Amino acid sequence: MNKLSAKISPSSGPQPVTLHLSTPASEKDPQEQTLVQDESAAEKPSKCCSSRCPFRAVRRVICGLILGACVAVSWAWGTNSAKETLIRHPAPFFIVWFCSIWNILFFPLYYLCHLLTEKQKQLPTTEFRKCSQFLGEELTVRSVLKGAAPFSVLWSLSGYLYLLALCRISKVDVSAVLCCSQAFIFLLSWIGLKDRFMGVRIVAAILSITGIVMLAYGDGFHSDSITGVALGVGSASTSALFKVLFRKRAGIIQPGAASVLLSCVGLCSFVLHSWVCVLLYFTHVEYWPPSQHIPWDKLCVMASLLLVFNVLVNLGGIFTYPNLISLGILLTIPASAAVDAFVTETLQMSHVRAAAAGIISAGYLMLQLPENWDDSTLRWLSTLWRGNWREDSIVGEETVMDTAGIARAKPKPAVMTLN
């Protein structure tokens, strides 16, 4: 920087007196003026961002808490409707088939969220092709059915085992067992997808298995609890296999790809699984006389609630943090207990079952820890131990970041020193 300096040097003794004057703006270097303007322009968005980011974070957290509560309520209410439907119409595969058809609505609901959240709107066909790249480059009916048929089989099998388990054990036990699906996802991902080994997740999987064993033998060795819990474990493991295979095929699971797959699962259930319902009916495996009234109202309520649950779980990440949605899945256990206690008044919770639910919940929360949680925790503890009150190594010199992201000393104002 060019400076005008006036030196007054006596003949002897004292040090020279130096007068530093600031350069007028018109005499500054043009490059430096440009740099200062860029700095001021770069500081404005950062200030705006700093003022908006807390509001966005708070808004996403509040939205996540609301959606998590909706996840728990929809699951608990849907499970209660499923149990009442099974009592009036004991045909589990027909119920699963009817509820699976509703998955066709997944992509239309996702596209509605796309219109509400995205600034650049896409046509439905363009968005569908964008989200269905995992099915192949050429999107035909044959490729869609071929790619989604295995997933539709796993989906129907998981729902069928879930209803069979619901016939033998309580809604709270079924919800607790299905929360163990996260442990099975970790084990299958570790084995099949070569995910990173984490000791805390191994401990969480052990806790989940311990809770399952406690639920199975909570009423003794000769009871329906063992069979019901085994069916629930089969449903949870099938659901975990569904998610791991989908991740292996599509990579990182995005809401758009999940909506396309589940819509294709609903289409496959309607096209391919209808003959299974007919076969079971004529073989009297799931038979009801023509005069028997089918509870369509209960079926529609159950299907709509389970659709809401699956939509919130798979598409809730668009509006909030996924961990809050996972917390809503965990809250299905106390929500189911509340429905049993206050709605149906059939809650029977022993100390062993309560302890098993607590152990499964602890394992579930441990599974939600991120991969680098240990490094982040140690870094935070070390920062907390040293404290943030220590001054910088260069005392009295402030630093700022330039436009290239490089720290440099902040220029000091012009001063006049007299000695």
Coordinates of C-alpha atoms in Angstrom, one line a residue:
M1 CA 0.0 0.0 0.0
N2 CA 1.3 3.5 -0.9
K3 CA 1.8 5.7 2.1
L4 CA 2.6 9.3 2.6
S5 CA 5.2 9.7 5.4
A6 CA 6.7 12.8 6.9
K7 CA 9.9 12.3 8.9
I8 CA 11.1 14.9 11.3
S9 CA 14.7 14.0 12.4
P10 CA 16.4 16.0 15.1
S11 CA 20.1 16.2 15.2
S12 CA 20.6 14.0 18.2
G13 CA 19.1 11.9 21.0
P14 CA 15.5 10.9 20.6
Q15 CA 14.2 8.5 18.0
P16 CA 12.5 9.9 14.9
V17 CA 8.9 10.8 15.0
T18 CA 7.0 9.1 12.2
L19 CA 3.6 10.3 11.0
H20 CA 1.5 7.7 9.2
L21 CA -1.4 9.0 7.2
S22 CA -4.0 6.9 5.5
T23 CA -4.1 6.9 1.7
P24 CA -7.1 8.5 0.1
A25 CA -9.6 6.2 -1.6
S26 CA -8.8 7.7 -5.0
E27 CA -5.1 6.9 -4.6
K28 CA -5.5 3.2 -3.6
D29 CA -4.5 0.4 -5.8
P30 CA -7.4 -0.7 -8.0
Q31 CA -6.7 -4.4 -7.2
E32 CA -6.9 -3.7 -3.5
Q33 CA -10.1 -1.8 -3.9
T34 CA -11.5 -4.8 -5.8
L35 CA -10.4 -7.1 -3.1
V36 CA -12.0 -5.0 -0.4
Q37 CA -15.3 -4.9 -2.3
D38 CA -15.2 -8.7 -2.8
E39 CA -14.6 -9.1 0.9
S40 CA -17.6 -6.9 1.8
A41 CA -19.8 -8.7 -0.8
A42 CA -18.7 -12.1 0.6
E43 CA -19.4 -11.0 4.2
K44 CA -23.1 -10.1 3.4
P45 CA -24.2 -13.6 2.3
S46 CA -22.4 -15.1 5.3
K47 CA -24.2 -12.8 7.6
C48 CA -27.5 -13.6 5.9
C49 CA -26.7 -17.3 6.1
S50 CA -25.8 -17.1 9.7
S51 CA -29.1 -15.4 10.4
R52 CA -31.1 -17.9 8.4
C53 CA -29.3 -21.1 9.3
P54 CA -30.5 -21.2 12.9
F55 CA -34.0 -20.6 11.8
R56 CA -33.8 -23.4 9.3
A57 CA -32.3 -25.8 11.8
V58 CA -35.0 -25.0 14.4
R59 CA -37.7 -25.4 11.7
R60 CA -36.4 -28.8 10.6
V61 CA -36.2 -29.9 14.2
I62 CA -39.7 -28.9 15.0
C63 CA -40.9 -30.5 11.7
G64 CA -39.0 -33.7 12.7
L65 CA -40.6 -33.9 16.1
I66 CA -44.0 -33.5 14.6
L67 CA -43.3 -36.1 11.9
G68 CA -41.8 -38.5 14.4
A69 CA -44.9 -38.3 16.5
C70 CA -47.0 -38.9 13.4
V71 CA -44.9 -42.0 12.6
A72 CA -45.5 -43.4 16.1
V73 CA -49.2 -42.7 16.1
S74 CA -49.8 -44.0 12.6
W75 CA -48.0 -47.2 13.3
A76 CA -49.8 -47.8 16.7
W77 CA -53.2 -47.0 15.2
G78 CA -52.5 -49.1 12.1
T79 CA -51.4 -52.1 14.2
N80 CA -54.5 -51.8 16.3
S81 CA -56.7 -51.7 13.1
A82 CA -54.8 -54.7 11.8
K83 CA -55.5 -56.7 14.9
E84 CA -59.2 -55.9 14.8
T85 CA -59.3 -56.7 11.1
L86 CA -57.7 -60.1 11.7
I87 CA -60.3 -60.9 14.3
R88 CA -63.2 -60.1 12.0
H89 CA -61.5 -61.4 8.8
P90 CA -58.7 -63.9 9.4
A91 CA -57.1 -63.8 6.0
P92 CA -53.6 -62.4 6.5
F93 CA -52.3 -62.8 2.9
F94 CA -55.4 -61.1 1.5
I95 CA -55.0 -58.2 3.9
V96 CA -51.3 -57.9 3.0
W97 CA -52.2 -58.0 -0.7
F98 CA -54.9 -55.3 -0.3
C99 CA -52.5 -53.0 1.7
S100 CA -49.6 -53.5 -0.8
I101 CA -51.7 -52.2 -3.7
W102 CA -51.9 -48.8 -1.9
N103 CA -48.1 -48.5 -2.5
I104 CA -48.9 -47.4 -6.0
L105 CA -49.6 -43.9 -4.5
F106 CA -46.0 -43.5 -3.4
F107 CA -44.6 -41.8 -6.4
P108 CA -47.6 -39.4 -6.8
L109 CA -47.1 -38.4 -3.2
Y110 CA -43.4 -37.9 -3.8
Y111 CA -44.0 -35.8 -6.8
L112 CA -46.3 -33.6 -4.8
C113 CA -43.5 -33.1 -2.3
H114 CA -41.2 -32.3 -5.2
L115 CA -43.6 -29.6 -6.4
L116 CA -43.8 -28.1 -2.9
T117 CA -40.1 -28.1 -2.1
E118 CA -38.1 -27.7 -5.3
K119 CA -37.7 -24.5 -7.2
Q120 CA -37.0 -26.1 -10.5
K121 CA -40.2 -28.1 -11.3
Q122 CA -39.9 -31.2 -13.5
L123 CA -42.6 -33.0 -15.5
P124 CA -43.8 -36.3 -13.9
T125 CA -42.3 -38.4 -16.6
T126 CA -39.0 -36.6 -16.4
E127 CA -38.8 -37.0 -12.6
F128 CA -39.9 -40.6 -12.8
R129 CA -37.1 -41.4 -15.3
K130 CA -34.6 -39.5 -13.1
C131 CA -35.6 -41.5 -10.0
S132 CA -35.8 -44.9 -11.7
Q133 CA -32.3 -45.1 -13.1
F134 CA -31.5 -48.1 -10.9
L135 CA -34.1 -50.1 -12.9
G136 CA -32.1 -49.7 -16.1
E137 CA -31.5 -47.3 -18.9
E138 CA -34.5 -48.5 -21.0
L139 CA -37.6 -48.2 -18.9
T140 CA -40.2 -50.7 -20.0
V141 CA -43.0 -52.6 -18.3
R142 CA -41.0 -55.7 -18.5
S143 CA -37.9 -54.1 -16.9
V144 CA -40.0 -52.6 -14.2
L145 CA -41.7 -55.9 -13.3
K146 CA -38.4 -57.8 -13.5
G147 CA -36.6 -55.3 -11.3
A148 CA -39.4 -54.9 -8.7
A149 CA -40.7 -58.4 -8.5
P150 CA -38.1 -59.8 -6.0
F151 CA -38.8 -56.7 -3.8
S152 CA -42.5 -57.3 -4.0
V153 CA -42.1 -60.9 -2.8
L154 CA -40.0 -59.7 0.2
W155 CA -42.5 -56.9 1.0
S156 CA -45.4 -59.3 1.0
L157 CA -43.5 -61.9 3.0
S158 CA -42.6 -59.4 5.6
G159 CA -46.2 -58.2 6.0
Y160 CA -47.5 -61.7 6.0
L161 CA -45.2 -62.8 8.9
Y162 CA -46.0 -59.5 10.7
L163 CA -49.8 -60.3 10.7
L164 CA -49.1 -63.9 11.8
A165 CA -47.0 -62.6 14.7
L166 CA -49.8 -60.2 15.6
C167 CA -52.2 -63.1 15.9
R168 CA -50.1 -64.6 18.7
I169 CA -48.4 -61.8 20.7
S170 CA -49.3 -58.3 21.7
K171 CA -48.9 -55.2 19.7
V172 CA -46.2 -53.9 22.0
D173 CA -44.1 -57.0 21.5
V174 CA -44.5 -56.9 17.8
S175 CA -43.4 -53.2 17.7
A176 CA -40.4 -54.0 19.9
V177 CA -39.4 -56.9 17.7
L178 CA -39.7 -54.9 14.5
C179 CA -37.4 -52.3 16.0
C180 CA -34.7 -54.9 15.9
S181 CA -34.8 -54.6 12.1
Q182 CA -32.0 -52.0 12.4
A183 CA -29.7 -54.5 14.0
F184 CA -30.3 -57.0 11.2
I185 CA -29.7 -54.2 8.6
F186 CA -26.3 -53.5 10.2
L187 CA -25.3 -57.2 10.3
L188 CA -26.4 -57.8 6.6
S189 CA -24.7 -54.6 5.5
W190 CA -21.5 -55.5 7.3
I191 CA -21.5 -59.0 5.7
G192 CA -22.9 -58.3 2.3
L193 CA -22.0 -54.6 1.6
K194 CA -18.7 -54.6 3.5
D195 CA -19.7 -51.7 5.6
R196 CA -17.3 -50.3 8.3
F197 CA -17.0 -52.5 11.4
M198 CA -18.2 -50.6 14.5
G199 CA -17.9 -52.1 17.9
V200 CA -20.8 -50.0 19.3
R201 CA -23.1 -51.4 16.7
I202 CA -22.1 -55.0 17.5
V203 CA -23.0 -54.3 21.1
A204 CA -26.3 -52.8 19.9
A205 CA -27.0 -55.9 17.9
I206 CA -26.2 -58.1 20.9
L207 CA -28.6 -56.0 23.0
S208 CA -31.3 -56.4 20.4
I209 CA -30.9 -60.2 20.3
T210 CA -31.0 -60.3 24.1
G211 CA -34.3 -58.4 24.1
I212 CA -35.7 -60.8 21.6
V213 CA -34.8 -63.8 23.7
M214 CA -36.3 -62.2 26.8
L215 CA -39.6 -61.5 24.9
A216 CA -39.7 -65.1 23.6
Y217 CA -39.3 -66.6 27.1
G218 CA -41.3 -64.0 29.0
D219 CA -44.3 -66.3 29.5
G220 CA -42.4 -69.6 29.8
F221 CA -41.2 -72.2 27.4
H222 CA -44.6 -73.6 26.5
S223 CA -46.5 -70.6 25.1
D224 CA -47.4 -68.8 21.9
S225 CA -44.8 -66.1 22.7
I226 CA -41.9 -68.2 21.2
T227 CA -43.8 -68.7 17.9
G228 CA -45.0 -65.2 17.8
V229 CA -41.6 -63.7 18.5
A230 CA -40.0 -66.0 15.9
L231 CA -42.6 -64.8 13.3
G232 CA -41.8 -61.2 14.2
V233 CA -38.1 -61.9 13.9
G234 CA -38.8 -63.3 10.4
S235 CA -40.7 -60.2 9.4
A236 CA -38.0 -57.9 10.7
S237 CA -35.2 -59.8 9.0
T238 CA -37.1 -59.9 5.7
S239 CA -37.6 -56.2 5.9
A240 CA -33.9 -55.7 6.6
L241 CA -33.0 -57.9 3.6
F242 CA -35.4 -55.8 1.5
K243 CA -33.5 -52.6 2.4
V244 CA -30.0 -54.0 2.1
L245 CA -30.8 -55.4 -1.4
F246 CA -32.3 -52.1 -2.4
R247 CA -29.2 -50.3 -1.2
K248 CA -27.0 -52.7 -3.1
R249 CA -28.8 -52.1 -6.3
A250 CA -29.5 -48.3 -6.0
G251 CA -26.5 -47.2 -3.9
I252 CA -27.4 -44.4 -1.6
I253 CA -31.1 -44.6 -1.0
Q254 CA -32.8 -41.4 -2.0
P255 CA -36.5 -40.6 -1.4
G256 CA -37.2 -40.5 -5.1
A257 CA -35.8 -43.9 -5.8
A258 CA -37.6 -45.3 -2.8
S259 CA -40.9 -43.9 -4.0
V260 CA -40.4 -45.4 -7.5
L261 CA -39.5 -48.8 -6.0
L262 CA -42.5 -48.9 -3.7
S263 CA -44.9 -47.8 -6.4
C264 CA -43.5 -50.6 -8.6
V265 CA -43.9 -53.0 -5.6
G266 CA -47.6 -52.0 -5.4
L267 CA -47.9 -52.6 -9.2
C268 CA -46.3 -56.0 -8.9
S269 CA -48.5 -57.0 -6.0
F270 CA -51.6 -56.1 -8.1
V271 CA -50.4 -57.9 -11.2
L272 CA -48.5 -60.9 -9.9
H273 CA -49.9 -61.7 -6.4
S274 CA -53.6 -61.6 -7.2
W275 CA -53.5 -65.2 -8.4
V276 CA -52.0 -66.2 -5.0
C277 CA -55.1 -64.8 -3.2
V278 CA -57.3 -66.8 -5.7
L279 CA -55.3 -69.9 -5.1
L280 CA -55.5 -69.6 -1.3
Y281 CA -59.2 -69.0 -1.5
F282 CA -60.1 -72.0 -3.6
T283 CA -57.8 -74.3 -1.6
H284 CA -59.6 -73.1 1.6
V285 CA -56.4 -71.9 3.2
E286 CA -57.9 -68.4 3.4
Y287 CA -61.6 -69.1 2.8
W288 CA -64.6 -67.1 3.8
P289 CA -68.2 -67.8 2.7
P290 CA -69.7 -65.5 0.2
S291 CA -72.3 -64.4 2.7
Q292 CA -69.7 -63.2 5.2
H293 CA -69.3 -59.5 5.3
I294 CA -65.7 -58.3 4.5
P295 CA -64.8 -55.3 6.8
W296 CA -63.8 -52.9 4.0
D297 CA -63.9 -50.0 6.4
K298 CA -61.3 -51.6 8.7
L299 CA -59.2 -52.6 5.7
C300 CA -59.2 -49.1 4.3
V301 CA -58.3 -47.6 7.6
M302 CA -55.5 -50.0 8.1
A303 CA -54.1 -49.6 4.6
S304 CA -54.2 -45.8 4.8
L305 CA -52.5 -45.7 8.1
L306 CA -49.7 -48.1 7.0
L307 CA -49.3 -46.0 3.9
V308 CA -48.9 -42.9 6.0
F309 CA -46.3 -44.7 8.1
N310 CA -44.3 -45.8 5.1
V311 CA -44.5 -42.4 3.4
L312 CA -43.2 -40.6 6.5
V313 CA -40.4 -43.1 7.0
N314 CA -39.3 -43.1 3.4
L315 CA -40.0 -39.5 2.4
G316 CA -39.7 -37.7 5.8
G317 CA -36.1 -37.0 5.1
I318 CA -37.1 -34.3 2.6
F319 CA -38.4 -32.1 5.4
T320 CA -36.4 -33.0 8.4
Y321 CA -33.4 -34.9 9.7
P322 CA -33.6 -38.7 9.3
N323 CA -32.6 -39.3 12.9
L324 CA -35.8 -37.7 14.1
I325 CA -37.8 -40.1 11.8
S326 CA -35.8 -43.0 13.3
L327 CA -36.7 -41.7 16.8
G328 CA -40.4 -41.8 15.7
I329 CA -39.9 -45.5 14.8
L330 CA -38.6 -46.1 18.4
L331 CA -41.6 -44.3 19.8
T332 CA -43.9 -46.9 18.3
I333 CA -43.3 -49.1 21.3
P334 CA -44.7 -46.6 23.9
A335 CA -47.4 -45.5 21.4
S336 CA -48.6 -49.1 21.1
A337 CA -48.6 -49.5 24.8
A338 CA -50.6 -46.3 25.2
V339 CA -53.2 -47.7 22.7
D340 CA -53.4 -51.0 24.6
A341 CA -53.8 -49.1 27.9
F342 CA -56.2 -46.4 27.1
V343 CA -58.1 -47.5 23.9
T344 CA -58.5 -51.3 24.1
E345 CA -57.6 -51.6 27.8
T346 CA -55.8 -54.9 27.2
L347 CA -52.3 -54.0 28.3
Q348 CA -50.5 -56.8 30.0
M349 CA -46.9 -55.8 30.6
S350 CA -44.7 -57.9 32.9
H351 CA -41.4 -56.8 34.3
V352 CA -39.5 -59.1 31.9
R353 CA -41.2 -57.7 28.9
A354 CA -40.7 -54.1 30.1
A355 CA -37.0 -54.9 30.6
A356 CA -36.8 -56.5 27.1
A357 CA -38.4 -53.4 25.5
G358 CA -35.9 -51.2 27.4
I359 CA -32.9 -53.3 26.2
I360 CA -34.2 -53.2 22.6
S361 CA -34.7 -49.5 22.8
A362 CA -31.1 -49.0 24.1
G363 CA -29.7 -51.1 21.3
Y364 CA -31.8 -49.1 18.7
L365 CA -30.5 -45.8 20.0
M366 CA -26.9 -47.1 19.8
L367 CA -27.4 -48.1 16.2
Q368 CA -28.3 -44.5 15.4
L369 CA -24.8 -43.2 16.3
P370 CA -22.9 -42.0 13.2
E371 CA -19.7 -43.7 12.0
N372 CA -17.3 -41.1 13.4
W373 CA -19.1 -40.6 16.7
D374 CA -16.1 -41.6 18.7
D375 CA -13.7 -39.1 17.0
S376 CA -16.3 -36.4 17.3
T377 CA -16.9 -37.1 21.0
L378 CA -13.1 -37.2 21.8
R379 CA -12.6 -33.9 19.9
W380 CA -15.5 -32.3 21.8
L381 CA -14.2 -33.6 25.1
S382 CA -10.7 -32.4 24.4
T383 CA -12.0 -28.9 23.4
L384 CA -14.1 -28.8 26.5
W385 CA -11.2 -29.8 28.7
R386 CA -8.8 -27.2 27.3
G387 CA -11.5 -24.5 27.2
N388 CA -12.1 -21.8 24.6
W389 CA -10.8 -19.0 26.7
R390 CA -7.1 -19.2 25.5
E391 CA -5.9 -16.2 23.5
D392 CA -4.5 -16.7 20.0
S393 CA -0.8 -17.4 19.6
I394 CA -0.2 -13.9 18.1
V395 CA -1.3 -11.5 20.8
G396 CA -3.1 -8.4 19.7
E397 CA -3.3 -9.4 16.0
E398 CA -6.7 -10.2 14.6
T399 CA -7.1 -12.5 11.6
V400 CA -9.7 -12.7 8.9
M401 CA -10.3 -15.0 6.0
D402 CA -9.8 -13.6 2.5
T403 CA -11.9 -14.5 -0.5
A404 CA -9.6 -17.5 -1.2
G405 CA -10.1 -18.9 2.2
I406 CA -6.6 -18.1 3.5
A407 CA -6.1 -16.6 6.9
R408 CA -4.3 -13.3 7.0
A409 CA -3.7 -10.5 9.4
K410 CA -6.4 -7.9 9.6
P411 CA -5.0 -4.4 8.7
K412 CA -4.8 -1.9 11.6
P413 CA -5.9 1.7 11.2
A414 CA -3.4 4.5 10.7
V415 CA -1.8 5.7 13.9
M416 CA 0.6 8.5 14.8
T417 CA 3.4 7.7 17.2
L418 CA 5.4 10.4 19.0
N419 CA 8.5 9.6 20.9

